[in-house]
PDB file of C-alpha atoms in Angstrom:
ATOM      1  CA  GLN A   1       0.000   0.000   0.000  1.00  0.00           C
ATOM      2  CA  VAL A   2       0.998   3.581  -0.636  1.00  0.00           C
ATOM      3  CA  GLN A   3      -0.172   6.362   1.651  1.00  0.00           C
ATOM      4  CA  LEU A   4      -0.474   9.877   0.245  1.00  0.00           C
ATOM      5  CA  VAL A   5      -0.893  13.104   2.198  1.00  0.00           C
ATOM      6  CA  GLU A   6      -1.521  16.416   0.432  1.00  0.00           C
ATOM      7  CA  SER A   7      -0.875  19.843   1.893  1.00  0.00           C
ATOM      8  CA  GLY A   8      -0.545  23.436   0.805  1.00  0.00           C
ATOM      9  CA  GLY A   9      -4.076  24.320  -0.181  1.00  0.00           C
ATOM     10  CA  GLY A  10      -5.767  27.530   0.877  1.00  0.00           C
ATOM     11  CA  LEU A  11      -7.470  30.722  -0.180  1.00  0.00           C
ATOM     12  CA  VAL A  12      -5.745  32.971  -2.696  1.00  0.00           C
ATOM     13  CA  GLN A  13      -6.744  35.870  -4.895  1.00  0.00           C
ATOM     14  CA  ALA A  14      -6.891  35.532  -8.651  1.00  0.00           C
ATOM     15  CA  GLY A  15      -3.431  35.915 -10.119  1.00  0.00           C
ATOM     16  CA  GLY A  16      -1.798  34.510  -7.014  1.00  0.00           C
ATOM     17  CA  SER A  17       0.202  31.358  -6.448  1.00  0.00           C
ATOM     18  CA  LEU A  18       0.112  28.251  -4.298  1.00  0.00           C
ATOM     19  CA  ARG A  19       2.334  25.201  -4.033  1.00  0.00           C
ATOM     20  CA  LEU A  20       0.765  21.874  -3.203  1.00  0.00           C
ATOM     21  CA  SER A  21       2.778  19.009  -1.769  1.00  0.00           C
ATOM     22  CA  CYS A  22       2.050  15.304  -1.743  1.00  0.00           C
ATOM     23  CA  ALA A  23       4.100  13.136   0.589  1.00  0.00           C
ATOM     24  CA  ALA A  24       4.149   9.425  -0.190  1.00  0.00           C
ATOM     25  CA  SER A  25       4.903   6.655   2.305  1.00  0.00           C
ATOM     26  CA  GLY A  26       4.599   2.906   2.507  1.00  0.00           C
ATOM     27  CA  ARG A  27       5.429   0.810  -0.557  1.00  0.00           C
ATOM     28  CA  THR A  28       6.619   3.825  -2.527  1.00  0.00           C
ATOM     29  CA  PHE A  29       8.900   1.672  -4.665  1.00  0.00           C
ATOM     30  CA  SER A  30       5.779   0.304  -6.347  1.00  0.00           C
ATOM     31  CA  SER A  31       4.748   3.734  -7.554  1.00  0.00           C
ATOM     32  CA  VAL A  32       5.612   4.547 -11.174  1.00  0.00           C
ATOM     33  CA  THR A  33       3.771   7.770 -11.831  1.00  0.00           C
ATOM     34  CA  MET A  34       2.239  10.416  -9.620  1.00  0.00           C
ATOM     35  CA  GLY A  35      -0.695  12.507 -10.704  1.00  0.00           C
ATOM     36  CA  TRP A  36      -2.646  15.524  -9.541  1.00  0.00           C
ATOM     37  CA  PHE A  37      -6.395  15.662 -10.060  1.00  0.00           C
ATOM     38  CA  ARG A  38      -9.020  18.178  -9.038  1.00  0.00           C
ATOM     39  CA  GLN A  39     -12.730  18.146  -8.381  1.00  0.00           C
ATOM     40  CA  ALA A  40     -14.803  21.297  -8.420  1.00  0.00           C
ATOM     41  CA  PRO A  41     -18.164  21.412  -6.601  1.00  0.00           C
ATOM     42  CA  GLY A  42     -20.801  19.453  -8.476  1.00  0.00           C
ATOM     43  CA  LYS A  43     -18.341  18.280 -11.123  1.00  0.00           C
ATOM     44  CA  GLU A  44     -16.388  15.150 -11.892  1.00  0.00           C
ATOM     45  CA  ARG A  45     -12.805  14.724 -10.800  1.00  0.00           C
ATOM     46  CA  LYS A  46     -10.433  15.665 -13.617  1.00  0.00           C
ATOM     47  CA  PHE A  47      -6.803  15.104 -14.442  1.00  0.00           C
ATOM     48  CA  VAL A  48      -4.440  18.056 -13.941  1.00  0.00           C
ATOM     49  CA  ALA A  49      -0.852  16.827 -14.304  1.00  0.00           C
ATOM     50  CA  ALA A  50       1.383  13.800 -13.880  1.00  0.00           C
ATOM     51  CA  ILE A  51       5.067  12.994 -13.483  1.00  0.00           C
ATOM     52  CA  THR A  52       7.081   9.795 -13.555  1.00  0.00           C
ATOM     53  CA  TRP A  53       9.302   9.046 -10.591  1.00  0.00           C
ATOM     54  CA  ARG A  54      12.143   7.658 -12.659  1.00  0.00           C
ATOM     55  CA  GLY A  55      12.628  10.019 -15.583  1.00  0.00           C
ATOM     56  CA  GLY A  56      10.592  12.994 -14.469  1.00  0.00           C
ATOM     57  CA  SER A  57       8.490  13.027 -17.618  1.00  0.00           C
ATOM     58  CA  THR A  58       5.510  15.325 -17.262  1.00  0.00           C
ATOM     59  CA  VAL A  59       2.107  15.817 -18.828  1.00  0.00           C
ATOM     60  CA  TYR A  60      -0.506  18.511 -18.236  1.00  0.00           C
ATOM     61  CA  THR A  61      -4.087  19.162 -19.091  1.00  0.00           C
ATOM     62  CA  ASP A  62      -4.392  22.040 -21.543  1.00  0.00           C
ATOM     63  CA  SER A  63      -6.078  24.446 -19.148  1.00  0.00           C
ATOM     64  CA  VAL A  64      -3.054  24.581 -16.811  1.00  0.00           C
ATOM     65  CA  LYS A  65      -0.187  24.493 -19.302  1.00  0.00           C
ATOM     66  CA  GLY A  66       2.150  27.402 -18.757  1.00  0.00           C
ATOM     67  CA  ARG A  67       0.693  28.125 -15.308  1.00  0.00           C
ATOM     68  CA  PHE A  68       1.194  24.927 -13.304  1.00  0.00           C
ATOM     69  CA  THR A  69       4.391  22.949 -12.850  1.00  0.00           C
ATOM     70  CA  ILE A  70       4.601  19.440 -11.432  1.00  0.00           C
ATOM     71  CA  SER A  71       7.875  18.271  -9.923  1.00  0.00           C
ATOM     72  CA  ARG A  72       9.170  15.576  -7.636  1.00  0.00           C
ATOM     73  CA  ASP A  73      11.832  15.041  -4.988  1.00  0.00           C
ATOM     74  CA  ASN A  74      12.708  11.363  -5.072  1.00  0.00           C
ATOM     75  CA  ALA A  75      14.746  11.546  -1.882  1.00  0.00           C
ATOM     76  CA  LYS A  76      11.741  12.885   0.012  1.00  0.00           C
ATOM     77  CA  ASN A  77       9.140  10.791  -1.836  1.00  0.00           C
ATOM     78  CA  THR A  78       7.272  14.031  -2.410  1.00  0.00           C
ATOM     79  CA  VAL A  79       5.551  15.485  -5.438  1.00  0.00           C
ATOM     80  CA  TYR A  80       4.734  19.161  -5.833  1.00  0.00           C
ATOM     81  CA  LEU A  81       2.315  21.194  -7.887  1.00  0.00           C
ATOM     82  CA  GLN A  82       3.338  24.810  -8.287  1.00  0.00           C
ATOM     83  CA  MET A  83       0.299  26.803  -9.348  1.00  0.00           C
ATOM     84  CA  ASN A  84       0.793  30.329 -10.698  1.00  0.00           C
ATOM     85  CA  SER A  85      -1.586  32.843 -12.241  1.00  0.00           C
ATOM     86  CA  LEU A  86      -4.466  31.172 -10.494  1.00  0.00           C
ATOM     87  CA  LYS A  87      -7.982  31.748 -11.762  1.00  0.00           C
ATOM     88  CA  PRO A  88     -11.343  31.363 -10.016  1.00  0.00           C
ATOM     89  CA  GLU A  89     -12.021  28.334 -12.214  1.00  0.00           C
ATOM     90  CA  ASP A  90      -9.050  26.597 -10.584  1.00  0.00           C
ATOM     91  CA  THR A  91     -11.089  26.392  -7.383  1.00  0.00           C
ATOM     92  CA  ALA A  92     -11.418  22.719  -6.443  1.00  0.00           C
ATOM     93  CA  VAL A  93     -10.310  20.000  -4.105  1.00  0.00           C
ATOM     94  CA  TYR A  94      -6.936  18.810  -5.358  1.00  0.00           C
ATOM     95  CA  TYR A  95      -5.947  15.164  -4.987  1.00  0.00           C
ATOM     96  CA  CYS A  96      -2.682  13.422  -5.599  1.00  0.00           C
ATOM     97  CA  ALA A  97      -2.644   9.829  -6.758  1.00  0.00           C
ATOM     98  CA  SER A  98      -0.175   7.029  -7.390  1.00  0.00           C
ATOM     99  CA  GLN A  99      -0.050   4.768 -10.423  1.00  0.00           C
ATOM    100  CA  THR A 100       1.667   1.419  -9.938  1.00  0.00           C
ATOM    101  CA  THR A 101       1.374   0.008 -13.450  1.00  0.00           C
ATOM    102  CA  ALA A 102       3.147   2.027 -16.113  1.00  0.00           C
ATOM    103  CA  GLY A 103       0.919   3.154 -18.937  1.00  0.00           C
ATOM    104  CA  SER A 104      -2.232   1.741 -17.388  1.00  0.00           C
ATOM    105  CA  GLY A 105      -3.914   5.077 -16.846  1.00  0.00           C
ATOM    106  CA  GLN A 106      -5.190   3.598 -13.619  1.00  0.00           C
ATOM    107  CA  TYR A 107      -4.349   5.300 -10.348  1.00  0.00           C
ATOM    108  CA  ASP A 108      -4.372   2.911  -7.434  1.00  0.00           C
ATOM    109  CA  TYR A 109      -3.880   5.093  -4.379  1.00  0.00           C
ATOM    110  CA  TRP A 110      -5.329   8.483  -3.536  1.00  0.00           C
ATOM    111  CA  GLY A 111      -4.775  11.150  -0.936  1.00  0.00           C
ATOM    112  CA  GLN A 112      -7.513  12.806   1.078  1.00  0.00           C
ATOM    113  CA  GLY A 113      -7.420  16.028  -0.925  1.00  0.00           C
ATOM    114  CA  THR A 114      -6.639  19.651  -0.180  1.00  0.00           C
ATOM    115  CA  GLN A 115      -8.950  22.578  -0.877  1.00  0.00           C
ATOM    116  CA  VAL A 116      -7.842  25.370  -3.194  1.00  0.00           C
ATOM    117  CA  THR A 117     -10.079  28.423  -3.401  1.00  0.00           C
ATOM    118  CA  VAL A 118      -9.324  31.278  -5.782  1.00  0.00           C
ATOM    119  CA  SER A 119     -11.281  34.459  -5.219  1.00  0.00           C
ATOM    120  CA  SER A 120     -11.989  36.941  -7.996  1.00  0.00           C
TER     121      SER A 120
END
């Protein structure tokens, strides 16, 4: 099992920045890729960004490209999401997740989520 704990959410004005962290523990060696997802009120959870532990390859959803940056610190088993130029539509609960099978698209472990609220 992999345990994931997110932190760093909060309230910020439009145009501001936040950095989310996701600390992984447990069987972290089984994790191949880490992803960030978000769920706005009344909407489905959606993919935001992902990064591979080994090579650091990244992928982003179009709406955050150029504003968000995902990174990882292998020594700390921690993944970050730097969010700049935040917009009210970025308001959501942000979740990190761990994928244990490369290329599966399936995320096996999830954190509890952290709230991000962007005021206009």
